[in-house]
PDB file of C-alpha atoms and ligand atoms in Angstrom:
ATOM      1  CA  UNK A   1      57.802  -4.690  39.818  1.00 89.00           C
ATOM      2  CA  UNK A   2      57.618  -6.771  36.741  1.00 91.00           C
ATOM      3  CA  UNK A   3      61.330  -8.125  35.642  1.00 96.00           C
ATOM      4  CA  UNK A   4      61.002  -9.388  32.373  1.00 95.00           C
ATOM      5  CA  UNK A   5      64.511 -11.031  31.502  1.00 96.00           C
ATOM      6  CA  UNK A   6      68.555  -9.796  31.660  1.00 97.00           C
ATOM      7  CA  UNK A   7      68.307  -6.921  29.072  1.00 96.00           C
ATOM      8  CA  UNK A   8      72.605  -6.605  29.243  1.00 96.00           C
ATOM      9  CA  UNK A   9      75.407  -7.481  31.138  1.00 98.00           C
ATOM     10  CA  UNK A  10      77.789  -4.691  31.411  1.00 97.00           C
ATOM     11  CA  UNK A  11      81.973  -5.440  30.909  1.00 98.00           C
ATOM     12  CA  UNK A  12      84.315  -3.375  31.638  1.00 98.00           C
ATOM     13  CA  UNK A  13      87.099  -3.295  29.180  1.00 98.00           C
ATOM     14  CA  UNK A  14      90.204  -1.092  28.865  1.00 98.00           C
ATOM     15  CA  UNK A  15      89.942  -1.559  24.852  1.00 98.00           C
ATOM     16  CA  UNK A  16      86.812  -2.961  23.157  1.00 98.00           C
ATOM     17  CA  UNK A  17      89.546  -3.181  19.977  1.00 97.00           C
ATOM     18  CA  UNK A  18      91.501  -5.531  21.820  1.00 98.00           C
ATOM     19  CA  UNK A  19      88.531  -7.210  23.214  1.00 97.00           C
ATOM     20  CA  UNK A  20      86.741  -7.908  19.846  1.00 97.00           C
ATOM     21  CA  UNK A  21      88.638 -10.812  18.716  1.00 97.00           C
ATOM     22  CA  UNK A  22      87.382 -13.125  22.061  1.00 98.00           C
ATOM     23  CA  UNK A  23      83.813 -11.969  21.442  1.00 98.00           C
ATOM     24  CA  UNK A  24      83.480 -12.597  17.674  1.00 97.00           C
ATOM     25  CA  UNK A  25      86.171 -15.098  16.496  1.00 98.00           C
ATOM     26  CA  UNK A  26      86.095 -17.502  19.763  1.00 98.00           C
ATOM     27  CA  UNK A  27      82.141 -16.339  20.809  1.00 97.00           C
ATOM     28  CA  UNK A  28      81.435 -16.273  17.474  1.00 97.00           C
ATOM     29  CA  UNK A  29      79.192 -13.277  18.177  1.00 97.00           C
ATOM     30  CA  UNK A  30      78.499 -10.247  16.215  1.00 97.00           C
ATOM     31  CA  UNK A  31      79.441  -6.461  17.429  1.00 97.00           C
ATOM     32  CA  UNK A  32      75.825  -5.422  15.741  1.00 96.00           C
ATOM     33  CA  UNK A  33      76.356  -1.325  17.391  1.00 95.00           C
ATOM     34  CA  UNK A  34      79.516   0.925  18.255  1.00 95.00           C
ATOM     35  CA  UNK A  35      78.236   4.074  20.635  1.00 91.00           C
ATOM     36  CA  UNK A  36      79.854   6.783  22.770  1.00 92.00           C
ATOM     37  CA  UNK A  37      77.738   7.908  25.135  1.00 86.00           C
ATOM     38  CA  UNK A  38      79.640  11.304  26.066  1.00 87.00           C
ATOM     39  CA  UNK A  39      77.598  11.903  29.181  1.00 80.00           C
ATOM     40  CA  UNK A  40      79.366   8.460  30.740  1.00 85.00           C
ATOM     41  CA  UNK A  41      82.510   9.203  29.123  1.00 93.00           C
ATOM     42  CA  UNK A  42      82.098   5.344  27.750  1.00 94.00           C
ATOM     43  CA  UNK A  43      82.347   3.966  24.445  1.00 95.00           C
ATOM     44  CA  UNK A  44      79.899   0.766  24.133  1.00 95.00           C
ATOM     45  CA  UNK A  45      79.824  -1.973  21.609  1.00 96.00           C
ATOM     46  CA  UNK A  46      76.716  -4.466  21.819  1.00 96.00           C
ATOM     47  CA  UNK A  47      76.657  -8.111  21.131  1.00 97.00           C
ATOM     48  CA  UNK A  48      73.169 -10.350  21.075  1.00 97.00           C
ATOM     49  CA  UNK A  49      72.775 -13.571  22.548  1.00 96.00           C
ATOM     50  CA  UNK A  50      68.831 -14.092  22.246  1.00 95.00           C
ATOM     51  CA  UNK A  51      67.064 -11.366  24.310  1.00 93.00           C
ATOM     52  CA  UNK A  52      69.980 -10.540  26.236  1.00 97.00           C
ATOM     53  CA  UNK A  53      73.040  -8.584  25.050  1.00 97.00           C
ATOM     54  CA  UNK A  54      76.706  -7.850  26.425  1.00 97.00           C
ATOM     55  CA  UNK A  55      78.021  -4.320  26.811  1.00 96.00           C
ATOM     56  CA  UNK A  56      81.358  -3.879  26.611  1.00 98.00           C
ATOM     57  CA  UNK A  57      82.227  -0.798  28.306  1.00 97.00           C
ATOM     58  CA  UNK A  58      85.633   1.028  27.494  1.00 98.00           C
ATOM     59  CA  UNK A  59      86.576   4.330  29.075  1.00 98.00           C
ATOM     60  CA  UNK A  60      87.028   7.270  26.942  1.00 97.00           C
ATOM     61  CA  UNK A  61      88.737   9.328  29.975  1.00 96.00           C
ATOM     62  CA  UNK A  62      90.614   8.886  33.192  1.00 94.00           C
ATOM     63  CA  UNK A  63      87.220  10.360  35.142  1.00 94.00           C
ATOM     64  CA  UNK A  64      84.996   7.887  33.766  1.00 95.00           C
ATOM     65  CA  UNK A  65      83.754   5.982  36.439  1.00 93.00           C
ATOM     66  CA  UNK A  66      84.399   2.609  34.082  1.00 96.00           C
ATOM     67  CA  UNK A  67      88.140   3.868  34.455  1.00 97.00           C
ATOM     68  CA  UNK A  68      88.183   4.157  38.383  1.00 96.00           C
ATOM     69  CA  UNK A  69      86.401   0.902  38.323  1.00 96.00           C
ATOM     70  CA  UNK A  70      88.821  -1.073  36.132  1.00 97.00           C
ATOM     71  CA  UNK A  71      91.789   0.877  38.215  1.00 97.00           C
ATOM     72  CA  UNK A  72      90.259  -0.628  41.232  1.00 96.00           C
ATOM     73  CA  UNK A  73      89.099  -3.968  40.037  1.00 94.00           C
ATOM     74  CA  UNK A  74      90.465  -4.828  37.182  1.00 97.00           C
ATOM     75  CA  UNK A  75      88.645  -5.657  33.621  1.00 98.00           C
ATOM     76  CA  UNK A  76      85.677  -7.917  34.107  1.00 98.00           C
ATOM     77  CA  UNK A  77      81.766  -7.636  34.624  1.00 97.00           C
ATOM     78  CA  UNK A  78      80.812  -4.363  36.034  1.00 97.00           C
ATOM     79  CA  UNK A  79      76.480  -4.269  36.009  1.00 97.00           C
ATOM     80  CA  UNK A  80      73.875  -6.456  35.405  1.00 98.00           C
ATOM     81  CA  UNK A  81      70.698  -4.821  33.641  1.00 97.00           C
ATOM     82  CA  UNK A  82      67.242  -5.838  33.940  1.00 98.00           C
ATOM     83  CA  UNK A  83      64.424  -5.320  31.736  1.00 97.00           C
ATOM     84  CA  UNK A  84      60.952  -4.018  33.628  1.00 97.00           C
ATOM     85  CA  UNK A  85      58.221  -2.207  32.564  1.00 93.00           C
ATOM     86  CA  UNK A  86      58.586   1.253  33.695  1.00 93.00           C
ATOM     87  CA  UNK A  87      61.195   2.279  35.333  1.00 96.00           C
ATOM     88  CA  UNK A  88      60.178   5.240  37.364  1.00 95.00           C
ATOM     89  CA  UNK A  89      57.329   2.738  39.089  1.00 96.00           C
ATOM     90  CA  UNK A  90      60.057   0.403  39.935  1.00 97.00           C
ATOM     91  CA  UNK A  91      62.426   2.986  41.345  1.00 97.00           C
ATOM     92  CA  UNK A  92      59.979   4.150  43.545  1.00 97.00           C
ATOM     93  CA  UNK A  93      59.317   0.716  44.263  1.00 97.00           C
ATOM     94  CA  UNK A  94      62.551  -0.605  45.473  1.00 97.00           C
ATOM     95  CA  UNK A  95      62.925   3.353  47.308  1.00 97.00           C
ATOM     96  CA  UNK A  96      60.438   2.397  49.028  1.00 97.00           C
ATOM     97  CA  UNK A  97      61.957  -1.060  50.652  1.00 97.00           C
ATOM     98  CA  UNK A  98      65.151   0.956  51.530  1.00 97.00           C
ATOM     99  CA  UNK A  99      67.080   0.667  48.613  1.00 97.00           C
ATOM    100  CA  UNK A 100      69.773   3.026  47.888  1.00 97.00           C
ATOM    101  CA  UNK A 101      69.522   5.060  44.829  1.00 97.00           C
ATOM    102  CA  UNK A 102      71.899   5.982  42.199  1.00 96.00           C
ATOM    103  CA  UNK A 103      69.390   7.578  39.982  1.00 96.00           C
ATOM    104  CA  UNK A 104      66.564   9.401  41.484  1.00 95.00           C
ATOM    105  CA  UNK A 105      64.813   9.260  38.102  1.00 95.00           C
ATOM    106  CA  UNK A 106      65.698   7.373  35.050  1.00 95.00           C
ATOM    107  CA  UNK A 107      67.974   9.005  32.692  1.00 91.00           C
ATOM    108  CA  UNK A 108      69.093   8.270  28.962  1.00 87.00           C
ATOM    109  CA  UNK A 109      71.396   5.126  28.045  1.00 82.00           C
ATOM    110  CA  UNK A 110      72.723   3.422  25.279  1.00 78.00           C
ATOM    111  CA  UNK A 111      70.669   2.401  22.399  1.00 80.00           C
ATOM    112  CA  UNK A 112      68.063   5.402  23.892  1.00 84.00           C
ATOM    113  CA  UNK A 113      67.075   3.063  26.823  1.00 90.00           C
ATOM    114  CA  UNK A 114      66.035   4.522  30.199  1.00 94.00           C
ATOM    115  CA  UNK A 115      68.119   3.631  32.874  1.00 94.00           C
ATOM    116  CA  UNK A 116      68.709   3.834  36.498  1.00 96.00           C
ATOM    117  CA  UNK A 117      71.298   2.403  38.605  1.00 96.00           C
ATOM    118  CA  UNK A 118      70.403   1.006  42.350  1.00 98.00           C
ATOM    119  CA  UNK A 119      73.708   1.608  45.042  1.00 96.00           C
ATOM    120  CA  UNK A 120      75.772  -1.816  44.837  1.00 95.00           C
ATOM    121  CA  UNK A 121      75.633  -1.003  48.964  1.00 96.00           C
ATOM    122  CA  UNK A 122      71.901  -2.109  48.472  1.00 97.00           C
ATOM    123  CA  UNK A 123      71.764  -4.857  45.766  1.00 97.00           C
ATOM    124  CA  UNK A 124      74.253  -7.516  47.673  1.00 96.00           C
ATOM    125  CA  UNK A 125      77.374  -5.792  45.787  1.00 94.00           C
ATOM    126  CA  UNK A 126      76.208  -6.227  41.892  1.00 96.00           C
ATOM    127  CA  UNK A 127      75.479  -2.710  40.529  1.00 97.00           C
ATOM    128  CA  UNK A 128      72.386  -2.988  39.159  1.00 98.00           C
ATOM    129  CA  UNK A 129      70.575  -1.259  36.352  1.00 97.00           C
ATOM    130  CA  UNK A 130      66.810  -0.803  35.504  1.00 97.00           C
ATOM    131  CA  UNK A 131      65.693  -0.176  31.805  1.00 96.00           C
ATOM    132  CA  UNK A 132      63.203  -0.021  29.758  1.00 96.00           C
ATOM    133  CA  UNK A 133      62.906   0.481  26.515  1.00 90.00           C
ATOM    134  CA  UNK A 134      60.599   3.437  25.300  1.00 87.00           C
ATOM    135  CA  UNK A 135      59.752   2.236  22.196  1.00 84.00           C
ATOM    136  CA  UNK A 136      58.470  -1.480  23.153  1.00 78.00           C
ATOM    137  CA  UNK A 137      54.683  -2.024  23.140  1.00 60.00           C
TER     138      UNK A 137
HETATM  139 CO1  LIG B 201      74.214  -0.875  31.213  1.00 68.35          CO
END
């Protein structure tokens, strides 16, 4: 499997509104995309810091699991995302040395990314996410 940098870390917010300020007027980063991804029940709003970008993540319902997560835990970073070239390969990859999956296949994510979560039980307690991006190359 071929990691090729942090593609986003993933923040759980209760409002990206009241988040904004921090990010752009103390960061002095840019909110470049706003996107609800209704399958996640999520809103998302992306910030770039070289390759890498920040996902804030701010639940649009009670069953979002970005709600049950900020119930439990509190606001703060939820996932780390790595960039690798071709994510099916490196699911079955990582199956294959006994890692738990979330996603049996990769699925759609923001910005039209494929994604696919490994089980926090299997990646030392950081939910991890796999993308790629389908129009690179
Ligand atoms: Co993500």
């Amino acid at each position: 499997m071929n990691l090729t940098h942090i593609e986003h870390l993933g923040i759980a917010v209760k409002s990206i509104e009241e988040s904004l300020p921090y990010y752009e007027n103390v960061l002095g980063l840019k909110c470049y995309s706003v996107e609800e991804v209704p399958d996640q029940k999520v809103k998302t709003a992306f910030f770039k810091i070289g390759q890498t970008k920040i996902e804030l993540l701010e639940p649009t319902s009670e069953e979002s699991t970005i709600a049950k997560f900020i119930e439990k835990r509190g606001e703060g970073i939820h996932h780390i995302a790595f960039a690798v070239d071709g994510v099916a390969a490196a699911l079955a990859e990582v199956e294959s040395k006994g890692v738990r999956l979330i996603d049996k296949a990769p699925r759609k994510g923001a910005e039209g990314l494929n994604i696919a979560f490994l089980h926090p039980k299997s990646t030392c307690s950081v939910l991890t996410e796999l993308c790629e991006d389908p129009n690179k190359k």
